[in-house]
PDB file of C-alpha atoms in Angstrom:
ATOM      1  CA  UNK A 229     103.526 117.565-115.921  1.00 41.00           C
ATOM      2  CA  UNK A 230     103.094 113.851-116.525  1.00 44.00           C
ATOM      3  CA  UNK A 231     106.232 111.798-116.898  1.00 47.00           C
ATOM      4  CA  UNK A 232     105.762 109.634-119.995  1.00 53.00           C
ATOM      5  CA  UNK A 233     108.926 109.679-122.112  1.00 52.00           C
ATOM      6  CA  UNK A 234     108.965 106.963-124.748  1.00 58.00           C
ATOM      7  CA  UNK A 235     112.715 106.487-124.383  1.00 68.00           C
ATOM      8  CA  UNK A 236     113.719 108.129-121.096  1.00 69.00           C
ATOM      9  CA  UNK A 237     117.299 109.333-120.864  1.00 74.00           C
ATOM     10  CA  UNK A 238     119.243 109.475-117.626  1.00 73.00           C
ATOM     11  CA  UNK A 239     118.696 113.227-117.621  1.00 74.00           C
ATOM     12  CA  UNK A 240     114.921 112.746-117.932  1.00 72.00           C
ATOM     13  CA  UNK A 241     114.826 110.288-115.053  1.00 73.00           C
ATOM     14  CA  UNK A 242     117.091 112.276-112.735  1.00 70.00           C
ATOM     15  CA  UNK A 243     115.200 115.493-113.451  1.00 72.00           C
ATOM     16  CA  UNK A 244     112.016 113.881-112.184  1.00 68.00           C
ATOM     17  CA  UNK A 245     113.632 111.896-109.340  1.00 70.00           C
ATOM     18  CA  UNK A 246     116.980 113.331-108.166  1.00 73.00           C
ATOM     19  CA  UNK A 247     117.188 110.720-105.419  1.00 77.00           C
ATOM     20  CA  UNK A 248     117.760 108.031-108.061  1.00 82.00           C
ATOM     21  CA  UNK A 249     121.029 109.729-109.007  1.00 83.00           C
ATOM     22  CA  UNK A 250     122.123 109.508-105.372  1.00 83.00           C
ATOM     23  CA  UNK A 251     121.436 105.785-105.330  1.00 85.00           C
ATOM     24  CA  UNK A 252     123.285 105.250-108.620  1.00 87.00           C
ATOM     25  CA  UNK A 253     126.212 107.216-107.212  1.00 87.00           C
ATOM     26  CA  UNK A 254     126.287 104.754-104.321  1.00 86.00           C
ATOM     27  CA  UNK A 255     126.518 101.915-106.852  1.00 89.00           C
ATOM     28  CA  UNK A 256     129.394 103.679-108.592  1.00 91.00           C
ATOM     29  CA  UNK A 257     131.333 104.293-105.363  1.00 88.00           C
ATOM     30  CA  UNK A 258     130.894 100.731-104.134  1.00 86.00           C
ATOM     31  CA  UNK A 259     132.530  99.423-107.289  1.00 89.00           C
ATOM     32  CA  UNK A 260     135.265 102.061-107.186  1.00 90.00           C
ATOM     33  CA  UNK A 261     136.039 100.899-103.658  1.00 85.00           C
ATOM     34  CA  UNK A 262     136.152  97.229-104.626  1.00 83.00           C
ATOM     35  CA  UNK A 263     138.152  97.632-107.838  1.00 87.00           C
ATOM     36  CA  UNK A 264     140.649 100.262-106.654  1.00 88.00           C
ATOM     37  CA  UNK A 265     142.718  97.536-105.035  1.00 86.00           C
ATOM     38  CA  UNK A 266     142.869  95.341-108.154  1.00 85.00           C
ATOM     39  CA  UNK A 267     145.953  96.946-109.766  1.00 88.00           C
ATOM     40  CA  UNK A 268     147.896  97.202-106.500  1.00 90.00           C
ATOM     41  CA  UNK A 269     147.040  94.162-104.419  1.00 88.00           C
ATOM     42  CA  UNK A 270     149.944  91.962-105.530  1.00 88.00           C
ATOM     43  CA  UNK A 271     152.423  94.821-105.146  1.00 89.00           C
ATOM     44  CA  UNK A 272     150.995  95.583-101.720  1.00 91.00           C
ATOM     45  CA  UNK A 273     151.390  91.974-100.592  1.00 90.00           C
ATOM     46  CA  UNK A 274     154.966  91.843-101.883  1.00 90.00           C
ATOM     47  CA  UNK A 275     155.757  95.081-100.044  1.00 90.00           C
ATOM     48  CA  UNK A 276     154.978  93.163 -96.823  1.00 90.00           C
ATOM     49  CA  UNK A 277     158.033  90.977 -97.482  1.00 85.00           C
ATOM     50  CA  UNK A 278     155.945  88.115 -98.841  1.00 84.00           C
ATOM     51  CA  UNK A 279     158.038  86.334-101.449  1.00 78.00           C
ATOM     52  CA  UNK A 280     156.454  82.910-101.850  1.00 84.00           C
ATOM     53  CA  UNK A 281     152.917  82.511-103.190  1.00 87.00           C
ATOM     54  CA  UNK A 282     152.289  86.265-103.235  1.00 87.00           C
ATOM     55  CA  UNK A 283     149.943  85.905-106.191  1.00 88.00           C
ATOM     56  CA  UNK A 284     147.845  83.235-104.460  1.00 91.00           C
ATOM     57  CA  UNK A 285     147.613  85.303-101.282  1.00 92.00           C
ATOM     58  CA  UNK A 286     146.635  88.328-103.352  1.00 90.00           C
ATOM     59  CA  UNK A 287     143.856  86.329-104.978  1.00 91.00           C
ATOM     60  CA  UNK A 288     142.562  85.241-101.583  1.00 93.00           C
ATOM     61  CA  UNK A 289     142.561  88.824-100.338  1.00 92.00           C
ATOM     62  CA  UNK A 290     140.728  90.042-103.407  1.00 88.00           C
ATOM     63  CA  UNK A 291     138.166  87.237-103.109  1.00 92.00           C
ATOM     64  CA  UNK A 292     137.581  87.760 -99.392  1.00 93.00           C
ATOM     65  CA  UNK A 293     135.406  90.826 -99.939  1.00 90.00           C
ATOM     66  CA  UNK A 294     133.137  88.857-102.276  1.00 91.00           C
ATOM     67  CA  UNK A 295     132.914  86.098 -99.681  1.00 94.00           C
ATOM     68  CA  UNK A 296     131.873  88.587 -97.016  1.00 94.00           C
ATOM     69  CA  UNK A 297     129.268  90.063 -99.318  1.00 93.00           C
ATOM     70  CA  UNK A 298     127.877  86.616-100.091  1.00 94.00           C
ATOM     71  CA  UNK A 299     127.282  85.905 -96.406  1.00 94.00           C
ATOM     72  CA  UNK A 300     125.972  89.349 -95.458  1.00 95.00           C
ATOM     73  CA  UNK A 301     123.640  90.146 -98.354  1.00 94.00           C
ATOM     74  CA  UNK A 302     120.682  87.929 -97.302  1.00 94.00           C
ATOM     75  CA  UNK A 303     120.943  88.998 -93.658  1.00 95.00           C
ATOM     76  CA  UNK A 304     121.262  92.714 -94.302  1.00 94.00           C
ATOM     77  CA  UNK A 305     118.631  92.539 -97.024  1.00 93.00           C
ATOM     78  CA  UNK A 306     116.155  91.238 -94.439  1.00 93.00           C
ATOM     79  CA  UNK A 307     117.316  93.906 -91.997  1.00 94.00           C
ATOM     80  CA  UNK A 308     116.583  96.541 -94.634  1.00 90.00           C
ATOM     81  CA  UNK A 309     113.057  95.180 -95.006  1.00 90.00           C
ATOM     82  CA  UNK A 310     112.517  95.747 -91.289  1.00 91.00           C
ATOM     83  CA  UNK A 311     114.285  99.034 -90.531  1.00 89.00           C
ATOM     84  CA  UNK A 312     114.492 100.660 -93.966  1.00 87.00           C
ATOM     85  CA  UNK A 313     116.914 100.071 -96.815  1.00 87.00           C
ATOM     86  CA  UNK A 314     118.025 103.711 -96.795  1.00 86.00           C
ATOM     87  CA  UNK A 315     119.281 103.281 -93.220  1.00 89.00           C
ATOM     88  CA  UNK A 316     121.182 100.109 -94.077  1.00 92.00           C
ATOM     89  CA  UNK A 317     122.640 101.916 -97.092  1.00 90.00           C
ATOM     90  CA  UNK A 318     123.917 104.820 -95.004  1.00 91.00           C
ATOM     91  CA  UNK A 319     125.331 102.596 -92.278  1.00 93.00           C
ATOM     92  CA  UNK A 320     127.089 100.351 -94.778  1.00 94.00           C
ATOM     93  CA  UNK A 321     128.640 103.317 -96.612  1.00 93.00           C
ATOM     94  CA  UNK A 322     129.990 104.750 -93.356  1.00 94.00           C
ATOM     95  CA  UNK A 323     131.461 101.440 -92.191  1.00 95.00           C
ATOM     96  CA  UNK A 324     132.969 100.775 -95.616  1.00 93.00           C
ATOM     97  CA  UNK A 325     134.658 104.182 -95.500  1.00 94.00           C
ATOM     98  CA  UNK A 326     136.040 103.552 -92.009  1.00 96.00           C
ATOM     99  CA  UNK A 327     137.316 100.086 -92.944  1.00 95.00           C
ATOM    100  CA  UNK A 328     139.359 101.490 -95.819  1.00 94.00           C
ATOM    101  CA  UNK A 329     141.583 103.398 -93.386  1.00 95.00           C
ATOM    102  CA  UNK A 330     143.179 100.417 -91.555  1.00 95.00           C
ATOM    103  CA  UNK A 331     143.849  98.761 -94.909  1.00 94.00           C
ATOM    104  CA  UNK A 332     146.480 101.432 -95.487  1.00 93.00           C
ATOM    105  CA  UNK A 333     148.148 100.650 -92.148  1.00 93.00           C
ATOM    106  CA  UNK A 334     148.386  96.855 -92.066  1.00 93.00           C
ATOM    107  CA  UNK A 335     151.762  95.108 -92.098  1.00 90.00           C
ATOM    108  CA  UNK A 336     150.750  91.542 -92.929  1.00 92.00           C
ATOM    109  CA  UNK A 337     148.500  90.094 -95.628  1.00 92.00           C
ATOM    110  CA  UNK A 338     146.251  88.170 -93.258  1.00 94.00           C
ATOM    111  CA  UNK A 339     145.162  91.324 -91.477  1.00 94.00           C
ATOM    112  CA  UNK A 340     144.402  92.825 -94.875  1.00 93.00           C
ATOM    113  CA  UNK A 341     142.391  89.733 -95.789  1.00 95.00           C
ATOM    114  CA  UNK A 342     140.349  90.041 -92.605  1.00 96.00           C
ATOM    115  CA  UNK A 343     139.594  93.719 -93.179  1.00 95.00           C
ATOM    116  CA  UNK A 344     138.654  93.089 -96.799  1.00 94.00           C
ATOM    117  CA  UNK A 345     136.255  90.403 -95.595  1.00 96.00           C
ATOM    118  CA  UNK A 346     134.653  92.913 -93.211  1.00 96.00           C
ATOM    119  CA  UNK A 347     134.442  95.391 -96.079  1.00 93.00           C
ATOM    120  CA  UNK A 348     132.621  92.729 -98.054  1.00 93.00           C
ATOM    121  CA  UNK A 349     130.054  92.481 -95.260  1.00 94.00           C
ATOM    122  CA  UNK A 350     129.355  96.180 -95.796  1.00 93.00           C
ATOM    123  CA  UNK A 351     128.995  95.654 -99.531  1.00 91.00           C
ATOM    124  CA  UNK A 352     126.508  92.914 -98.708  1.00 92.00           C
ATOM    125  CA  UNK A 353     124.390  95.591 -97.063  1.00 92.00           C
ATOM    126  CA  UNK A 354     124.747  98.042 -99.918  1.00 91.00           C
ATOM    127  CA  UNK A 355     123.717  96.027-102.938  1.00 88.00           C
ATOM    128  CA  UNK A 356     120.307  94.735-101.707  1.00 90.00           C
ATOM    129  CA  UNK A 357     119.489  98.197-100.360  1.00 90.00           C
ATOM    130  CA  UNK A 358     120.362  99.865-103.652  1.00 89.00           C
ATOM    131  CA  UNK A 359     118.248  97.395-105.631  1.00 89.00           C
ATOM    132  CA  UNK A 360     115.283  97.754-103.279  1.00 89.00           C
ATOM    133  CA  UNK A 361     115.399 101.558-103.332  1.00 87.00           C
ATOM    134  CA  UNK A 362     115.674 101.686-107.111  1.00 86.00           C
ATOM    135  CA  UNK A 363     112.705  99.378-107.497  1.00 85.00           C
ATOM    136  CA  UNK A 364     110.526 101.249-105.018  1.00 82.00           C
ATOM    137  CA  UNK A 365     111.289 104.711-106.346  1.00 79.00           C
ATOM    138  CA  UNK A 366     110.999 103.919-110.048  1.00 78.00           C
ATOM    139  CA  UNK A 367     107.623 103.626-111.779  1.00 72.00           C
ATOM    140  CA  UNK A 368     107.061 100.368-113.622  1.00 74.00           C
ATOM    141  CA  UNK A 369     107.192 102.135-116.997  1.00 75.00           C
ATOM    142  CA  UNK A 370     110.887 103.046-116.644  1.00 78.00           C
ATOM    143  CA  UNK A 371     112.262 100.423-114.258  1.00 81.00           C
ATOM    144  CA  UNK A 372     114.187  98.728-117.053  1.00 84.00           C
ATOM    145  CA  UNK A 373     115.843 102.027-117.966  1.00 84.00           C
ATOM    146  CA  UNK A 374     116.672 102.810-114.339  1.00 87.00           C
ATOM    147  CA  UNK A 375     118.268  99.423-113.723  1.00 89.00           C
ATOM    148  CA  UNK A 376     120.105  99.706-117.037  1.00 89.00           C
ATOM    149  CA  UNK A 377     121.652 103.014-116.016  1.00 88.00           C
ATOM    150  CA  UNK A 378     122.506 101.551-112.626  1.00 90.00           C
ATOM    151  CA  UNK A 379     124.268  98.668-114.358  1.00 92.00           C
ATOM    152  CA  UNK A 380     126.267 101.240-116.323  1.00 92.00           C
ATOM    153  CA  UNK A 381     127.185 102.896-113.013  1.00 92.00           C
ATOM    154  CA  UNK A 382     128.502  99.520-111.869  1.00 92.00           C
ATOM    155  CA  UNK A 383     130.692  99.140-114.952  1.00 94.00           C
ATOM    156  CA  UNK A 384     131.869 102.746-114.781  1.00 93.00           C
ATOM    157  CA  UNK A 385     132.824 102.233-111.145  1.00 92.00           C
ATOM    158  CA  UNK A 386     134.854  99.166-112.111  1.00 92.00           C
ATOM    159  CA  UNK A 387     136.679 101.146-114.797  1.00 93.00           C
ATOM    160  CA  UNK A 388     137.342 104.183-112.615  1.00 92.00           C
ATOM    161  CA  UNK A 389     138.297 102.107-109.590  1.00 91.00           C
ATOM    162  CA  UNK A 390     141.007 100.218-111.436  1.00 91.00           C
ATOM    163  CA  UNK A 391     142.300 103.352-113.156  1.00 93.00           C
ATOM    164  CA  UNK A 392     142.281 105.548-110.044  1.00 92.00           C
ATOM    165  CA  UNK A 393     143.892 102.803-107.987  1.00 92.00           C
ATOM    166  CA  UNK A 394     146.790 102.662-110.423  1.00 92.00           C
ATOM    167  CA  UNK A 395     147.168 106.434-110.763  1.00 93.00           C
ATOM    168  CA  UNK A 396     146.938 107.234-107.045  1.00 93.00           C
ATOM    169  CA  UNK A 397     149.354 104.469-106.057  1.00 92.00           C
ATOM    170  CA  UNK A 398     151.813 105.548-108.747  1.00 92.00           C
ATOM    171  CA  UNK A 399     151.981 109.160-107.584  1.00 93.00           C
ATOM    172  CA  UNK A 400     151.139 108.977-103.881  1.00 94.00           C
ATOM    173  CA  UNK A 401     151.908 105.429-102.794  1.00 92.00           C
ATOM    174  CA  UNK A 402     149.871 102.276-102.325  1.00 91.00           C
ATOM    175  CA  UNK A 403     148.453 103.246 -98.940  1.00 91.00           C
ATOM    176  CA  UNK A 404     147.059 106.463-100.375  1.00 93.00           C
ATOM    177  CA  UNK A 405     144.588 104.471-102.469  1.00 93.00           C
ATOM    178  CA  UNK A 406     142.709 103.403 -99.350  1.00 94.00           C
ATOM    179  CA  UNK A 407     142.680 106.925 -97.917  1.00 94.00           C
ATOM    180  CA  UNK A 408     141.419 108.242-101.237  1.00 92.00           C
ATOM    181  CA  UNK A 409     138.540 105.763-101.341  1.00 92.00           C
ATOM    182  CA  UNK A 410     137.704 106.387 -97.672  1.00 94.00           C
ATOM    183  CA  UNK A 411     137.550 110.115 -98.373  1.00 93.00           C
ATOM    184  CA  UNK A 412     135.200 109.655-101.327  1.00 90.00           C
ATOM    185  CA  UNK A 413     132.868 107.451 -99.310  1.00 92.00           C
ATOM    186  CA  UNK A 414     132.852 109.833 -96.345  1.00 93.00           C
ATOM    187  CA  UNK A 415     132.025 112.782 -98.595  1.00 89.00           C
ATOM    188  CA  UNK A 416     129.189 110.770-100.115  1.00 87.00           C
ATOM    189  CA  UNK A 417     127.932 109.863 -96.630  1.00 90.00           C
ATOM    190  CA  UNK A 418     127.907 113.518 -95.573  1.00 88.00           C
ATOM    191  CA  UNK A 419     126.105 114.538 -98.756  1.00 82.00           C
ATOM    192  CA  UNK A 420     123.528 111.817 -98.296  1.00 81.00           C
ATOM    193  CA  UNK A 421     122.767 112.506 -94.622  1.00 80.00           C
ATOM    194  CA  UNK A 422     120.492 115.494 -95.350  1.00 77.00           C
ATOM    195  CA  UNK A 423     118.535 113.291 -97.756  1.00 71.00           C
ATOM    196  CA  UNK A 424     117.766 110.681 -95.103  1.00 65.00           C
ATOM    197  CA  UNK A 425     114.378 112.166 -94.210  1.00 60.00           C
ATOM    198  CA  UNK A 426     113.493 112.629 -97.870  1.00 63.00           C
ATOM    199  CA  UNK A 427     114.446 109.029 -98.600  1.00 64.00           C
ATOM    200  CA  UNK A 428     112.368 107.829 -95.666  1.00 58.00           C
ATOM    201  CA  UNK A 429     109.371 109.844 -96.840  1.00 60.00           C
ATOM    202  CA  UNK A 430     109.731 108.724-100.459  1.00 60.00           C
ATOM    203  CA  UNK A 431     110.133 105.072 -99.502  1.00 57.00           C
ATOM    204  CA  UNK A 432     107.005 105.122 -97.338  1.00 54.00           C
ATOM    205  CA  UNK A 433     105.072 106.907-100.060  1.00 52.00           C
ATOM    206  CA  UNK A 434     106.346 104.415-102.650  1.00 53.00           C
ATOM    207  CA  UNK A 435     105.263 101.450-100.555  1.00 51.00           C
ATOM    208  CA  UNK A 436     101.768 102.882-100.186  1.00 51.00           C
ATOM    209  CA  UNK A 437     101.381 103.890-103.833  1.00 52.00           C
ATOM    210  CA  UNK A 438     101.954 100.440-105.444  1.00 44.00           C
ATOM    211  CA  UNK A 439     102.278 101.023-109.138  1.00 45.00           C
ATOM    212  CA  UNK A 440     101.780 104.786-109.285  1.00 47.00           C
ATOM    213  CA  UNK A 441     104.598 107.204-110.071  1.00 45.00           C
ATOM    214  CA  UNK A 442     106.441 106.464-106.883  1.00 39.00           C
ATOM    215  CA  UNK A 443     107.740 109.743-105.498  1.00 45.00           C
ATOM    216  CA  UNK A 444     108.441 111.115-108.991  1.00 43.00           C
ATOM    217  CA  UNK A 445     105.930 113.957-109.092  1.00 42.00           C
TER     218      UNK A 445
END
């Protein structure tokens, strides 16, 4: 059946291309990971016996991930062009999950800053890969809708990340936030592994099709 909805809903799009939901889920989890620390970072820094300038140090730690992403995005975007964006996506998700674990174990803010910077490098690999995969796997007629839903996934991840960070730290402790996020990312990685071959096949088909319904039939 031809796919020509006048106003495609998320359900319409996902029904025709389930892989797009996987990519949007990656967007959601990236933002959950980044925002989960926002309600706890100052408390975490103060728990390390930092009394003076704790707020400034917290701001630096929070900004360090964005700095890492800024440096890594162009490099890892080019790497994705060469080896496949789906591979960069998987590798970045796995490393981001692993890097959440030592954040729960650090005893000084500068170590936390360094690890958050490394986490930002992983995010720099995720965002270009997500954008490239969405573009390649979405037909031109619904690309605006697909990117709109992906933008909503970004915002929803920001909301859930901040809320979950506060709830988990309140009931289980600050360190548990990082374990929680690491667990979510690892589960996503395991769920996505079986789709690696399908992603590879769809991406190659999309590149060859140029303007047809890229992998959506």
